[in-house]
PDB file of C-alpha atoms in Angstrom:
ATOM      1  CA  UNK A 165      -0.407 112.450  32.284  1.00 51.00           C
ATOM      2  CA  UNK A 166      -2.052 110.734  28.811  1.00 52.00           C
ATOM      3  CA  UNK A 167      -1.461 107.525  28.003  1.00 56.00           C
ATOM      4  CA  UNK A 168      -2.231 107.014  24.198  1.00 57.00           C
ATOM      5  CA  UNK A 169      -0.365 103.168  23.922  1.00 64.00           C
ATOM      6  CA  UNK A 170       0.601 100.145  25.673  1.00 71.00           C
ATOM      7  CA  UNK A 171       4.166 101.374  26.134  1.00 77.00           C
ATOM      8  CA  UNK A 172       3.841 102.651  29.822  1.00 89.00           C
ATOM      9  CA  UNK A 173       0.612 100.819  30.931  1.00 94.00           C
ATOM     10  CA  UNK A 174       2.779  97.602  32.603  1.00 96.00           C
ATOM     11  CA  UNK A 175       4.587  99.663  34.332  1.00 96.00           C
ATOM     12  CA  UNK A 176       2.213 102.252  35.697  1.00 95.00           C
ATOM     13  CA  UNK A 177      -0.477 100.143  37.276  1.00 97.00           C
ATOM     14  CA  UNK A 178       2.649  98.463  38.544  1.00 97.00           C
ATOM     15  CA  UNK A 179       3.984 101.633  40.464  1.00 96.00           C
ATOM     16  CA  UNK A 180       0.323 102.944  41.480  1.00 96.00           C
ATOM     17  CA  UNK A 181       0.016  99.358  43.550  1.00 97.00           C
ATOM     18  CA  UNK A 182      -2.753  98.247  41.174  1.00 97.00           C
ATOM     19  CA  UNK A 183      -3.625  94.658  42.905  1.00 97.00           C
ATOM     20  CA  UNK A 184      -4.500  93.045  39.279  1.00 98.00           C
ATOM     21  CA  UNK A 185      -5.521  93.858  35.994  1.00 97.00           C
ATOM     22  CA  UNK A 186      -7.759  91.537  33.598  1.00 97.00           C
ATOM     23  CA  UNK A 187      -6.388  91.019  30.641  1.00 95.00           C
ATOM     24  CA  UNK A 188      -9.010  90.329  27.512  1.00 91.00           C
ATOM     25  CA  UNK A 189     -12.204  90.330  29.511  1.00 89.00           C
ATOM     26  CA  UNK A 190     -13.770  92.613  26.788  1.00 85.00           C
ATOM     27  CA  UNK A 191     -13.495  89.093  24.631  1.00 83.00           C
ATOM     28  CA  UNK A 192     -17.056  87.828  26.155  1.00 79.00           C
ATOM     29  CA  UNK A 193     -18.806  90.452  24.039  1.00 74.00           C
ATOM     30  CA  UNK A 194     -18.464  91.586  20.545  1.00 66.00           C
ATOM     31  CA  UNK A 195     -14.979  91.992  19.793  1.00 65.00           C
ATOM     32  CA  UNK A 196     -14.012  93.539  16.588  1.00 56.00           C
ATOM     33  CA  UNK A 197     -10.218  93.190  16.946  1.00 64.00           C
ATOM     34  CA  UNK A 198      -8.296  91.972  20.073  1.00 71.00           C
ATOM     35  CA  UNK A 199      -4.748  90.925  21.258  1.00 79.00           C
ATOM     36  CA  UNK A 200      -4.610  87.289  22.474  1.00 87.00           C
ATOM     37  CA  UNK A 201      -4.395  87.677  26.283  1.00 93.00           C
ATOM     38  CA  UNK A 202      -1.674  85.290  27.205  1.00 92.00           C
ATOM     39  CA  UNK A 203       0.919  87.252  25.078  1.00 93.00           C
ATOM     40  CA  UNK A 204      -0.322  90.685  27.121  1.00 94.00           C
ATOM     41  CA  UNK A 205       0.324  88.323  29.608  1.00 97.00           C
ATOM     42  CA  UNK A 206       3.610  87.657  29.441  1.00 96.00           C
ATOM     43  CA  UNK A 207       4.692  91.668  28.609  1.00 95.00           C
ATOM     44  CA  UNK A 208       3.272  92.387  31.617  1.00 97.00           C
ATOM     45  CA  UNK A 209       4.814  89.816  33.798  1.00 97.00           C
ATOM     46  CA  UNK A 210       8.396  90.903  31.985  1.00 96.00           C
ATOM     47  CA  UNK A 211       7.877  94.015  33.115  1.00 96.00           C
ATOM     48  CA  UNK A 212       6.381  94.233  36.712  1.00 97.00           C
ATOM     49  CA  UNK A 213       7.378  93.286  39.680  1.00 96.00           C
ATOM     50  CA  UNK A 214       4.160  93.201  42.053  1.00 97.00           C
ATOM     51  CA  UNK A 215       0.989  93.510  39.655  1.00 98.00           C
ATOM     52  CA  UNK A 216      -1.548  90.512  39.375  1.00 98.00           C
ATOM     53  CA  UNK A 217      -1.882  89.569  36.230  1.00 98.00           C
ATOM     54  CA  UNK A 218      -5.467  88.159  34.829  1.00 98.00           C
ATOM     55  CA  UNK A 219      -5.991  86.615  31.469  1.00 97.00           C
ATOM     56  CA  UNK A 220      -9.082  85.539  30.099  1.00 95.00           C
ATOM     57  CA  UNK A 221      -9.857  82.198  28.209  1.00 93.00           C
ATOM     58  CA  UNK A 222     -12.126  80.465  27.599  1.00 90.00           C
ATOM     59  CA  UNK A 223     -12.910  76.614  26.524  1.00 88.00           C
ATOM     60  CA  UNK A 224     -14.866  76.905  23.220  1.00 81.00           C
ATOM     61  CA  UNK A 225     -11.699  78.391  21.922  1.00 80.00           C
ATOM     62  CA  UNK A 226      -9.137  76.370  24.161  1.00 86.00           C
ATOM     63  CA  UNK A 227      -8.958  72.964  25.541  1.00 90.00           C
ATOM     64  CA  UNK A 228      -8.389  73.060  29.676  1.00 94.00           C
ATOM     65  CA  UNK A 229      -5.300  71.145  29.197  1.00 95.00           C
ATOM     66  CA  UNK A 230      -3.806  74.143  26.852  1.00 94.00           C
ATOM     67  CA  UNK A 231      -5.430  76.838  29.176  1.00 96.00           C
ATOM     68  CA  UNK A 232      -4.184  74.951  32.664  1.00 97.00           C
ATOM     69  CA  UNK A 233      -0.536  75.069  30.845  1.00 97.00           C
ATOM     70  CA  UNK A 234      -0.361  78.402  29.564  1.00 97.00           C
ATOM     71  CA  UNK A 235      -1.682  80.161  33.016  1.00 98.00           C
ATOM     72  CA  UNK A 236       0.550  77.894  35.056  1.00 98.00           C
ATOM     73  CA  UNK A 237       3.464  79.120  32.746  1.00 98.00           C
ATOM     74  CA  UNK A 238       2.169  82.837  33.298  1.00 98.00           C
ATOM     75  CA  UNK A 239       2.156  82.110  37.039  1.00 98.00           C
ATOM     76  CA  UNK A 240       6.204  81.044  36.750  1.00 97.00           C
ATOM     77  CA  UNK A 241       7.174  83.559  34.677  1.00 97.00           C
ATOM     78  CA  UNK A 242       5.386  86.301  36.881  1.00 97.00           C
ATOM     79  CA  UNK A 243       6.578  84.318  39.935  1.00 97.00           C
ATOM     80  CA  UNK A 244       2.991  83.562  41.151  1.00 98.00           C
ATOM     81  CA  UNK A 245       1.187  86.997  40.036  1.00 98.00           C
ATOM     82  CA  UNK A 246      -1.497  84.966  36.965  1.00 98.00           C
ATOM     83  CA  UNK A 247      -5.046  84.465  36.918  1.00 98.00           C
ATOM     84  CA  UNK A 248      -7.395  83.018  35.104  1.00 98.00           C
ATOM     85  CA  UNK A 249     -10.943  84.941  34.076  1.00 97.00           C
ATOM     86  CA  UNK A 250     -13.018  81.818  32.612  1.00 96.00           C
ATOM     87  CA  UNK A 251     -15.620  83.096  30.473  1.00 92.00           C
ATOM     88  CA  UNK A 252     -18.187  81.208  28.892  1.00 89.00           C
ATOM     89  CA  UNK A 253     -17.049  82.024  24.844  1.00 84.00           C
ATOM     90  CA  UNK A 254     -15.034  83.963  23.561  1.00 83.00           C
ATOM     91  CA  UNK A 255     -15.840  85.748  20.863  1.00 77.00           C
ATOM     92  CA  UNK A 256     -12.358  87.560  19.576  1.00 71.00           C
ATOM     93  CA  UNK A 257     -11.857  84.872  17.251  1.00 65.00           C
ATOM     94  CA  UNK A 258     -14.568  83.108  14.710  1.00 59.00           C
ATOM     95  CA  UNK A 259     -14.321  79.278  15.662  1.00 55.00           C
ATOM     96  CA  UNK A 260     -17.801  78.333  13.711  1.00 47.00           C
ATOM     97  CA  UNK A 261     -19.314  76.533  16.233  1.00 49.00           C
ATOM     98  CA  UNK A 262     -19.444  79.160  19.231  1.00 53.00           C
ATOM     99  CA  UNK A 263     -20.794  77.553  21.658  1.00 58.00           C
ATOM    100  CA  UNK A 264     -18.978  74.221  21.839  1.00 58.00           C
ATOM    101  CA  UNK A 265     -15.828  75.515  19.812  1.00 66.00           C
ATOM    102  CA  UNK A 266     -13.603  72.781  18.262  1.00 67.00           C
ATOM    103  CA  UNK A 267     -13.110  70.597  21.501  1.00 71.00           C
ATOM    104  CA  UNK A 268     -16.211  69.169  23.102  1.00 70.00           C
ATOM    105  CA  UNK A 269     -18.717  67.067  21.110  1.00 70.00           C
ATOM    106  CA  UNK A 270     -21.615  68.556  19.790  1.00 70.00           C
ATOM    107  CA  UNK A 271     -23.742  66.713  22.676  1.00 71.00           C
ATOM    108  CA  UNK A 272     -21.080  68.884  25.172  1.00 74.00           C
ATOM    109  CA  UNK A 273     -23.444  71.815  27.251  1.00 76.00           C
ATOM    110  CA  UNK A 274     -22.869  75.451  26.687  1.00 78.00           C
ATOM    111  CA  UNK A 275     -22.040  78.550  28.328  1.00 86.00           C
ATOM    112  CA  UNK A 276     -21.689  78.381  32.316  1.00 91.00           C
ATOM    113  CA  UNK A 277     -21.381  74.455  31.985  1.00 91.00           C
ATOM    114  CA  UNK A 278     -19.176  74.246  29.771  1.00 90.00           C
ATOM    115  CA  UNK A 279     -16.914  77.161  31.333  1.00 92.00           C
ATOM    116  CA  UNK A 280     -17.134  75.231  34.417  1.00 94.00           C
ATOM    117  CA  UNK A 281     -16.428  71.887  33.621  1.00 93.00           C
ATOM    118  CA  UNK A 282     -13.038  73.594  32.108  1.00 94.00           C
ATOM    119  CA  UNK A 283     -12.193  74.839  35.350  1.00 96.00           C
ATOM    120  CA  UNK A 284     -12.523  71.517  37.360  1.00 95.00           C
ATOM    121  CA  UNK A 285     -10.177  69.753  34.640  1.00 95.00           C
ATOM    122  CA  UNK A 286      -7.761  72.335  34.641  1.00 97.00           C
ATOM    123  CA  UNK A 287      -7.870  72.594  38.375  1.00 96.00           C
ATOM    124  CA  UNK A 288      -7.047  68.926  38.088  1.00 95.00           C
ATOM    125  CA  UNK A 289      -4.074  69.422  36.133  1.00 97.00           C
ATOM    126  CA  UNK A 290      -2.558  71.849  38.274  1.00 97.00           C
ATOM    127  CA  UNK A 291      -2.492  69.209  40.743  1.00 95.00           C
ATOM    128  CA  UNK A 292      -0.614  66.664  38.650  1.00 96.00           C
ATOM    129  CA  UNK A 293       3.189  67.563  38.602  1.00 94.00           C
ATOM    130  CA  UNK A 294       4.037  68.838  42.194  1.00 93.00           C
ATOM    131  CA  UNK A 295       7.289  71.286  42.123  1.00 91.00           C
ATOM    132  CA  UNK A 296       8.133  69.224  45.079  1.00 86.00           C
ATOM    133  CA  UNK A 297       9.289  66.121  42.872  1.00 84.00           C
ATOM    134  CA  UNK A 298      11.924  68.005  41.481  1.00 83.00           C
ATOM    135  CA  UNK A 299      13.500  69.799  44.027  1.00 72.00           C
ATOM    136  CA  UNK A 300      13.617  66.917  46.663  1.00 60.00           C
ATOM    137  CA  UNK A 301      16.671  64.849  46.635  1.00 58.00           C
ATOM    138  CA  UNK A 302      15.879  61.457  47.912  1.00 59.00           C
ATOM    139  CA  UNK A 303      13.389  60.209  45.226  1.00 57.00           C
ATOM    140  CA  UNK A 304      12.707  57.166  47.877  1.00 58.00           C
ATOM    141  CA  UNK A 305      11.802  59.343  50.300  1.00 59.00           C
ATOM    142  CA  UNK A 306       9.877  62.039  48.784  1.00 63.00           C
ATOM    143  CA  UNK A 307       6.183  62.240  50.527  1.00 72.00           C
ATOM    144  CA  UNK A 308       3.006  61.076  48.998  1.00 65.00           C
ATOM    145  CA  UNK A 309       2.002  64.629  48.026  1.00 74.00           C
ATOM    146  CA  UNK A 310       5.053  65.147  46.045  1.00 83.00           C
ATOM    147  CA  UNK A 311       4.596  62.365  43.654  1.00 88.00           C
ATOM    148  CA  UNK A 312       3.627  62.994  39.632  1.00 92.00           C
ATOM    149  CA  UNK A 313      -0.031  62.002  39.196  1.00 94.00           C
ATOM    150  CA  UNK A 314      -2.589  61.265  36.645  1.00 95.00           C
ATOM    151  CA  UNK A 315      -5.410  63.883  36.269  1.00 95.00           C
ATOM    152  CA  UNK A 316      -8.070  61.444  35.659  1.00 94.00           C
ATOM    153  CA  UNK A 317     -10.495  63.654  34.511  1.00 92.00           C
ATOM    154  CA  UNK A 318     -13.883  62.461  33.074  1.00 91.00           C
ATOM    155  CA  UNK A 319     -16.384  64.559  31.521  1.00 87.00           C
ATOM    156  CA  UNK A 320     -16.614  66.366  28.533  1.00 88.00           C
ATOM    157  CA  UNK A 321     -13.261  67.135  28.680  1.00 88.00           C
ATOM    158  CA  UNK A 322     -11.802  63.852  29.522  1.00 89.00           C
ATOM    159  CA  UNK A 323      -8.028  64.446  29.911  1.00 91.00           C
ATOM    160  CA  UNK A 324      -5.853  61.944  31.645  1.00 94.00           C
ATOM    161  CA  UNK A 325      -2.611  64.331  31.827  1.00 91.00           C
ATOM    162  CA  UNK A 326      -0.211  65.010  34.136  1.00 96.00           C
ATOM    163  CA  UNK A 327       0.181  68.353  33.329  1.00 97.00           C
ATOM    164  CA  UNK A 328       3.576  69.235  31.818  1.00 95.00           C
ATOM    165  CA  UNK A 329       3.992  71.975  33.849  1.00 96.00           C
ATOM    166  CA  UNK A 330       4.852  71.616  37.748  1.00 96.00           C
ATOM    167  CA  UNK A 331       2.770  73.358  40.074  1.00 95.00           C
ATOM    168  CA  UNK A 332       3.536  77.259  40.353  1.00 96.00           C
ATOM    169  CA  UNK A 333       4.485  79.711  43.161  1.00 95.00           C
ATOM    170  CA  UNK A 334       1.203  80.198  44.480  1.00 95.00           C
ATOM    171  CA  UNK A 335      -0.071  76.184  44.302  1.00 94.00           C
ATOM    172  CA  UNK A 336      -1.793  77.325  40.773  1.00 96.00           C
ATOM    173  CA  UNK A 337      -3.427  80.412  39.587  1.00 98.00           C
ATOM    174  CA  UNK A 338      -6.354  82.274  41.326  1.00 98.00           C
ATOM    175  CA  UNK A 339      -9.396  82.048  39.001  1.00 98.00           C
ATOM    176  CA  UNK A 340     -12.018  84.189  37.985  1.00 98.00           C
ATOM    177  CA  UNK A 341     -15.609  83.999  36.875  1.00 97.00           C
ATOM    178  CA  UNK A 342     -17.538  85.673  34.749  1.00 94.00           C
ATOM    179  CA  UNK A 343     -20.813  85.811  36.712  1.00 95.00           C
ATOM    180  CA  UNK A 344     -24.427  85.972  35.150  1.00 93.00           C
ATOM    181  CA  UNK A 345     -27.569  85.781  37.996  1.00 93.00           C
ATOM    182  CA  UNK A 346     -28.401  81.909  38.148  1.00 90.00           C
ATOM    183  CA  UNK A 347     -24.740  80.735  38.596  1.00 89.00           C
ATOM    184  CA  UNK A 348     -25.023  78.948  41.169  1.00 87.00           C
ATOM    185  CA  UNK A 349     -23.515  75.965  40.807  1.00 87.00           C
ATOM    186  CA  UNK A 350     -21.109  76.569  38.161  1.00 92.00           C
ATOM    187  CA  UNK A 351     -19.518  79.681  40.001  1.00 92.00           C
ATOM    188  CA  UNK A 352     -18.772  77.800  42.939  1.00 90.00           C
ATOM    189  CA  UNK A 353     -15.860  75.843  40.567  1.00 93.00           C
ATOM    190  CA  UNK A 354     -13.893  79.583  40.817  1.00 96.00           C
ATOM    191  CA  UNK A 355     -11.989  81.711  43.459  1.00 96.00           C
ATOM    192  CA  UNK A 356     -13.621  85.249  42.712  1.00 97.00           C
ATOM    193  CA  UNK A 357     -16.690  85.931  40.870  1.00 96.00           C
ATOM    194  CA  UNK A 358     -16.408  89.207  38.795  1.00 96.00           C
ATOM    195  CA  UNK A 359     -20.140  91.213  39.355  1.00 96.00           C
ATOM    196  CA  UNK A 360     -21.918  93.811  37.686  1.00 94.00           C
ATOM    197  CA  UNK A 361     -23.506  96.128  40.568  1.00 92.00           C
ATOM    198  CA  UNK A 362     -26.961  95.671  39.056  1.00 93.00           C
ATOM    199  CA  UNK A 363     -26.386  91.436  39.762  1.00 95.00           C
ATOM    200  CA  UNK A 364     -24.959  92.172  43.316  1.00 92.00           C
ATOM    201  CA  UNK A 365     -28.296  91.244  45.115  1.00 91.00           C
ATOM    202  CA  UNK A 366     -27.887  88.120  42.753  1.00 93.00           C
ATOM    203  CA  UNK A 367     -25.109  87.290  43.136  1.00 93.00           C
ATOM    204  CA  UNK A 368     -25.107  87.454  47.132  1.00 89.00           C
ATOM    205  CA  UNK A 369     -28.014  85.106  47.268  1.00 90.00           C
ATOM    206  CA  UNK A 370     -26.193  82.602  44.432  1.00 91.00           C
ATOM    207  CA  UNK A 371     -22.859  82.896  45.924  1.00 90.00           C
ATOM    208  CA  UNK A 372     -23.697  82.630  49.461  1.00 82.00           C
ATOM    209  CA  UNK A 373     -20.020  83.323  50.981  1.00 79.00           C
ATOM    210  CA  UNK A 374     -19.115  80.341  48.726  1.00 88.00           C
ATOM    211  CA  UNK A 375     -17.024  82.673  46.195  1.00 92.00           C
ATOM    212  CA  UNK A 376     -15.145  85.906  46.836  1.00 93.00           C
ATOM    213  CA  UNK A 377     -17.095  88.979  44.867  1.00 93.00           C
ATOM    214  CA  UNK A 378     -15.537  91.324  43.195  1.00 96.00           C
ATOM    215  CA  UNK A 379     -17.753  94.019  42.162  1.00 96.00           C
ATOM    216  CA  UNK A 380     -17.614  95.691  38.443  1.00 95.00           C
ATOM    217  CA  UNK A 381     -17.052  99.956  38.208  1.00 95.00           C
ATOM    218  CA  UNK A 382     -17.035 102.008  35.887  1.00 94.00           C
ATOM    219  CA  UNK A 383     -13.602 104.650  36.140  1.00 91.00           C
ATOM    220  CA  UNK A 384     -15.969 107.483  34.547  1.00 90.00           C
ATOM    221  CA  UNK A 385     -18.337 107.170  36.735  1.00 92.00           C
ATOM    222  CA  UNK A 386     -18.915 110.505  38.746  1.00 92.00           C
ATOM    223  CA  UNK A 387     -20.210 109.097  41.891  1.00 93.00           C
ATOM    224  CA  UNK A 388     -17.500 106.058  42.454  1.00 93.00           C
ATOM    225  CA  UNK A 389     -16.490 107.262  45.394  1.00 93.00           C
ATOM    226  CA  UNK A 390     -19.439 107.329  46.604  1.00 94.00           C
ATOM    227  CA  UNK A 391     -20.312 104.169  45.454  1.00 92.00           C
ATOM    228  CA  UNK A 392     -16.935 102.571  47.047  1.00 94.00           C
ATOM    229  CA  UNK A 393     -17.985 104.133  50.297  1.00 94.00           C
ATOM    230  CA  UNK A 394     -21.179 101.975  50.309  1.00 92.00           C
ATOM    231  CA  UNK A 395     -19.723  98.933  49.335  1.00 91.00           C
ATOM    232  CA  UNK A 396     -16.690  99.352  51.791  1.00 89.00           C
ATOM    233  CA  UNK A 397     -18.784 100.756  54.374  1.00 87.00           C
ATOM    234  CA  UNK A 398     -21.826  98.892  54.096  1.00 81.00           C
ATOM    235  CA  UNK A 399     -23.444  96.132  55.710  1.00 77.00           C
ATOM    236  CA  UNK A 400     -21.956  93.461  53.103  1.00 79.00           C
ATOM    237  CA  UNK A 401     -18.502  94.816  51.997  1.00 82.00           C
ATOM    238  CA  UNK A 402     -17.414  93.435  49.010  1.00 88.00           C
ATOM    239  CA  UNK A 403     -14.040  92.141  48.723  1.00 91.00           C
ATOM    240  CA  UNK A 404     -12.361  93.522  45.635  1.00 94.00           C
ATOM    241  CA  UNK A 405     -13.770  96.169  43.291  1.00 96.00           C
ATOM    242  CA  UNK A 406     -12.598  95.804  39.442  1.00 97.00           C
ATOM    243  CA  UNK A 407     -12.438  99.264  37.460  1.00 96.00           C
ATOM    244  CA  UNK A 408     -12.965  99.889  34.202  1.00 94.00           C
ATOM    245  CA  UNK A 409     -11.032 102.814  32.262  1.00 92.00           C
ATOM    246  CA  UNK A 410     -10.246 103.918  28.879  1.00 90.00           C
ATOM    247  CA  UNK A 411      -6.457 103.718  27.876  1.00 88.00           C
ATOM    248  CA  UNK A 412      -6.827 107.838  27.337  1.00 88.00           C
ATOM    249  CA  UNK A 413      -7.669 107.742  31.363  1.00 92.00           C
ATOM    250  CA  UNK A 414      -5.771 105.691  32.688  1.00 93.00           C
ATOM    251  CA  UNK A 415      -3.048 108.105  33.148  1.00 92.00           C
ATOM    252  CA  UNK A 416      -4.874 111.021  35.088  1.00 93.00           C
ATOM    253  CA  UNK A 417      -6.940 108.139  37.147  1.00 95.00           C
ATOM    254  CA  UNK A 418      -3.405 106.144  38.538  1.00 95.00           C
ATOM    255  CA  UNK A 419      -1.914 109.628  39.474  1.00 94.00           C
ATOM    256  CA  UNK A 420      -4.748 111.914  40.538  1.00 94.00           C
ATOM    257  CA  UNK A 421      -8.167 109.690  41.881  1.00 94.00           C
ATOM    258  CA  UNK A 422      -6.215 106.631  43.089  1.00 96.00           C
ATOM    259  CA  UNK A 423      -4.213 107.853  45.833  1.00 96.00           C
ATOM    260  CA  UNK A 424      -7.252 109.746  46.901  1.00 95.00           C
ATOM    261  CA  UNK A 425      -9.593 106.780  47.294  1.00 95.00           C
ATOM    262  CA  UNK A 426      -6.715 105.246  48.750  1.00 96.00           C
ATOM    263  CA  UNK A 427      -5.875 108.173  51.075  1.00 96.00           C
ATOM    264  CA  UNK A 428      -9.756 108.345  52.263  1.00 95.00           C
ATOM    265  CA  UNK A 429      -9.606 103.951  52.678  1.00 93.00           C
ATOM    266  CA  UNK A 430     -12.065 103.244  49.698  1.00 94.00           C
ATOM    267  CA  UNK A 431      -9.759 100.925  48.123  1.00 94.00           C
ATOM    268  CA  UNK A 432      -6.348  98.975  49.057  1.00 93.00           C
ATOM    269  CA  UNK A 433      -3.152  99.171  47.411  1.00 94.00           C
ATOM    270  CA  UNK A 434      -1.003  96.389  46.830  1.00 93.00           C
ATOM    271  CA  UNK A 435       0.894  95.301  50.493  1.00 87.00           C
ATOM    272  CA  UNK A 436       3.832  93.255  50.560  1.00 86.00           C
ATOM    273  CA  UNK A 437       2.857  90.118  49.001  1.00 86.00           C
ATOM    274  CA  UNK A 438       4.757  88.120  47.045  1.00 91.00           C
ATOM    275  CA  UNK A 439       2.043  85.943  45.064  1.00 97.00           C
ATOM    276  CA  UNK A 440      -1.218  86.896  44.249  1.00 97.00           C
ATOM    277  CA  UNK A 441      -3.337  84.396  45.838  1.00 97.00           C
ATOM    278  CA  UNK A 442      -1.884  85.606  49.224  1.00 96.00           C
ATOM    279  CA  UNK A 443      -2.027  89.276  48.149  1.00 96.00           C
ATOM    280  CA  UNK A 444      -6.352  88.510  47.792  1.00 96.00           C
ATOM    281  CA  UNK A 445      -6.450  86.258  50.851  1.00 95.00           C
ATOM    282  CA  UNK A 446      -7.748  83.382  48.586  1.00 95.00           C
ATOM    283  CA  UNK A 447      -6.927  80.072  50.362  1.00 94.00           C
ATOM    284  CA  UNK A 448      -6.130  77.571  47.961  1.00 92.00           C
ATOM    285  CA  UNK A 449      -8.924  74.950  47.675  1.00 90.00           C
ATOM    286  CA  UNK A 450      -8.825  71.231  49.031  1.00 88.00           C
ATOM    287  CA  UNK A 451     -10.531  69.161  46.372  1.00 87.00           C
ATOM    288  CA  UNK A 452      -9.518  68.025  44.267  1.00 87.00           C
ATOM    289  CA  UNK A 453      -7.388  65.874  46.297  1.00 88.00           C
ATOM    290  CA  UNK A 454      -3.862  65.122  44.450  1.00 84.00           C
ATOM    291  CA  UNK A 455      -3.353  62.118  47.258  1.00 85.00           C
ATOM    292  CA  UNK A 456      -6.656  60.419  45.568  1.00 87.00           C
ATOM    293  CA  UNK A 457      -5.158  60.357  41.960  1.00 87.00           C
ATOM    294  CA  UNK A 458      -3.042  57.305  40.990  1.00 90.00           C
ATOM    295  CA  UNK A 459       0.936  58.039  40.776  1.00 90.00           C
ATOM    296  CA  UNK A 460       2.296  58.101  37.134  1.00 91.00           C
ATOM    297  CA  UNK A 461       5.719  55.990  38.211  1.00 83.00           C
ATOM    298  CA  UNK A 462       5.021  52.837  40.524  1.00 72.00           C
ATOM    299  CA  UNK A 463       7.892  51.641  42.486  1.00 60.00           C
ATOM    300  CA  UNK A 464       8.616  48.025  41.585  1.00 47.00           C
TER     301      UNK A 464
END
């Protein structure tokens, strides 16, 4: 089975119990041409049921406040299937200045900083509008945690919000990071940490249990069975394994090698879950604490 175009692609990783697929992660390189992520996005949400869907983004092209909105309105639509892959720049569109974009100062820090200090203020925002405040009928006796906050957030990207978008079906989207050997601060701000397997050793002593791993492959690769054995089997198991593959392969790789590595327990298909975070086992995080934020409407 070829698949030459996007017309099946949603729907196939869908059926094959794909856990999630990254959409626009091949924008941190040298991208010649490349379809903006978010509108992949929302195709795919429109047309699967079960499939986590990632998109990446990243803050020298976006401000958090327009990233934080258009995941959590990925995460509705999809009914709490979106991610967000934060990567340091990305380079699918020509902003000029490429490492601070059009948003932070030219004093702001680049690359992992930057990326990093656009997670915490979206994480913020997500935080700001709880879901609760609409669908509880007593406005006087709503709880604490269900009233509309300020975000608050200093820094380079100062934003004082709320967020106009409520919080999603999963508490907010899962996100991802982009990791490079010496993150270790600025990783720690993410949910899973997408790893090259020549960084593993790298990333383990970084990371430190602080961040899920999810380790890079390559779908061409001869040995990745073999290679999924190790990391399954091994003394450190990983906890997600990301695959790379050519449109052209896609096909033949869903229906053929899939349900083999699944067959010999190299790799989990999709369960039951309804969102994504709880289909990944990523607890959402405490801080930052919505209950320390000032409320946006003060009774009189």
């Amino acid at each position: 089975m070829a698949v030459t175009g996007f017309d099946r692609v949603p729907e196939l990783l869908d059926a094959a119990g794909v856990g999630y697929v990254v959409l626009g992660g091949d924008r941190a390189g040298a991208v010649a041409r490349s379809l903006d992520p978010s509108l992949i996005g929302v195709v795919f949400a429109r047309r699967t049921r079960g499939l986590g869907i990632v998109t990446a983004g990243a803050a020298q092209r976006d401000h958090p406040y327009n990233l934080a909105r258009r995941v959590a309105s990925l995460d509705h639509l999809s009914g709490g299937r979106a991610g967000w892959l934060a990567l340091r720049a990305d380079q699918g569109i020509a902003l000029g200045a490429t490492g601070q974009g059009s948003w932070a100062p030219a004093s702001a820090p680049v690359g992992a900083e930057l990326a990093a200090e656009a997670v915490a203020a979206a994480r913020a925002l997500w935080r700001t509008w709880p879901i609760e405040s609409l669908t509880t009928a007593d406005a006087a006796g709503r709880p604490a945690d269900a009233e509309v906050r300020y975000a608050d957030h200093t820094g380079v990207f100062a934003t004082t919000g709320p967020l106009n978008v409520p919080t999603t079906p999963q508490g907010e989207p899962v996100v991802w990071w982009d990791y490079r050997p010496g993150d270790v601060e600025h990783a720690a701000v993410a949910d899973i940490a997408l790893v090259s397997v020549r960084d593993r050793a790298a990333a383990d002593a970084d990371l430190a249990g602080t961040v899920a791993v999810h380790l890079r492959a390559d779908g061409r690769d001869p040995e990745l069975a073999v290679r999924l054995r190790s990391w399954v089997h091994g003394s450190d198991p990983v906890a997600g394994v990301l695959i790379r593959l050519d449109l052209a392969d896609l096909g033949g790789f869903l229906e053929r090698t899939l349900p083999v590595l699944a067959d010999a327990g190299l790799v989990r298909l999709r369960s039951g879950a309804t969102t994504l975070r709880d289909q990944l086992g990523i607890a959402r995080r405490a801080e930052p604490d919505p209950l320390r934020l000032r409320p946006v409407y003060v009774s009189a």
